[in-house]
Amino acid sequence: MIRICHVTSVHPANDVRIFYKECLSLAKHYEVFLVAPNVEDAVIQGVHRVGVTLPTGRLKRQLHLRRVLKKALEVNADIYHFHDPELIPVGLKIKRHGKKIIFDSHEDVPMQLLTKEYLPRWSRPILSHIYATMERIRLARYHALVTVTPTILERLATINPHSVMVTNYPNYQAIEHNWDSATQHYVCFAGEVAERYMHENIINALGQTEAKYLLAGRVFIEPYFKKLQTLANWNRVEYLGVLPPTEVGQLMQRADIGLVLLDYSPNVGYHKGSLGVLKMFEYMMAGIPVIATDFELWQEIIERYDCGICVNPNNTQAIADAINYLIHNPDIARQKGENGRRAVQQVYNWATQEQILFDLYKTLK
């Protein structure tokens, strides 16, 4: 049987895209290994997990990537699939051993570097240019590239014609929403408590609505979270911390509306948008209407299937108006929710992307 090895030095071993989607899907047809940082060796749902000890911190980790190379070579796979930009040179070293290599670009890294807050502002365009140059030279030598959005695919295809898009659509599962006559209305968000998801604007908008905010997720920057707690409407926020996947479904069952208000940024193509953001499709799968940023890609989907409302995420009044419209028109809200569920069931689900992944691997056998 052909042996495949996915490799990450940054993502956790239980990363949704890497483990729960790509590795578990490929394990249906291949022997699959996953090299991941700081975990015990184990076999999980048919996937052989291989731990590699790495220090925390970006700079320290760079000095120990030879450990990743060593572990990956010990697997002795036929095809290696890498998930982090820092591993691109590692992949090329493995290629010298006669192995096939794939790079999976989860983000538009040159654009992302322009917005990294931990980098001095003057250094961002320089580092972005350096990375883009390195990317063009090195990724051309890979056997295949995988990415998540049309915008990134368009760029990578100019570097390597063997590029495909495998989008982060959810594994479809029926989540029955509890539509009832409760007087308390909830909007929800499950993801990072980070500035780019516009939580401050959402909380400020609550004062013009009858809704409360079910907020779940990891606090990305502690000072930002403390700032949110000082807002006038914080008493209308129910912060639930980090929830396991099963409880995220329960969260969405409680809510009337799902929010995915991502700020405009180079990393998501400013006003174009990204299909790599899973939250919108999870809300649709749960059968609740979506209020989303008016990115071109998102608006096209939401208008085509009539499953929500798109707004400018910087317009607090528009956010409040959208919440009020859906709360005060429950029949319309329910119909939009059902429309979204149907769209995920038929189109925006992982099974459609799994087949693209299978087809790619067949070309590398």
C-alpha angles and dihedrals in degrees: 000000000000112000120220127191124196113198131199132165096179110035123074119255090250095051108153097228097039103039110017095041116022101027097041092046094049091047087070089072109014143041102261130200128182121202107200136163126271102349134120120258110260144141109247119185090334095312117116107226116205118192124214121191112234132167121243118252128063099253096045091048092055090060092057103045089111085076089060090049091051094049093045092051090049089061088060094205127175094225128030122200116196126199108185131066091228088062096058092096090045089057092053090052090052090049088063087067090063096262129141113241134202128186119207112204107201093176141028091254100186089053093041092056090060090066103038105130094200090062122080108256093238091055098052100081090043093052091043090055093046092050093047090052092048090047093053093050100042104035090054086069094056120099092230143355128215127195142164110233138048091238094056091041091055091054097043092048089064088057099041122010090207093077127130137181118236106178127207097246114157127259098255116245128159112254110184111214119218102230106182142145097268113148094218115082125202136197117195145202128185116187140058120353090222134137094248090067091063097233092156092058091045093051091047089051092054090076090069094050141056092238135111124211122239102201123184132169148077117309103241099190118016097211090055091052091049089051090054090052090059094057118113094242098046089111086069092058122092105198110199102180122221111342128200114243094260092056093048087065090052090050091056090048089061095049131085094202137023118219126209105165104163117179121243110264141152090253091067096036096262102257097003098073136202133266089205093084104099099190097080092055092045090056090048090050089052090056098243126125118256131228105199142167113276094246111155094243094046095044091051091055096042094048094043092055097028092229104138149334130284121213141170102266091216093058108088093184092054090052091051092046092052092050092048093048093054094042094049094045103050095166091055091045092051092048092050089050092052091047090054093048090052091050092054092044092053106030120359101059135113094248089072091052095042089064091054088053092049091050091051093052092048089061091055099048 
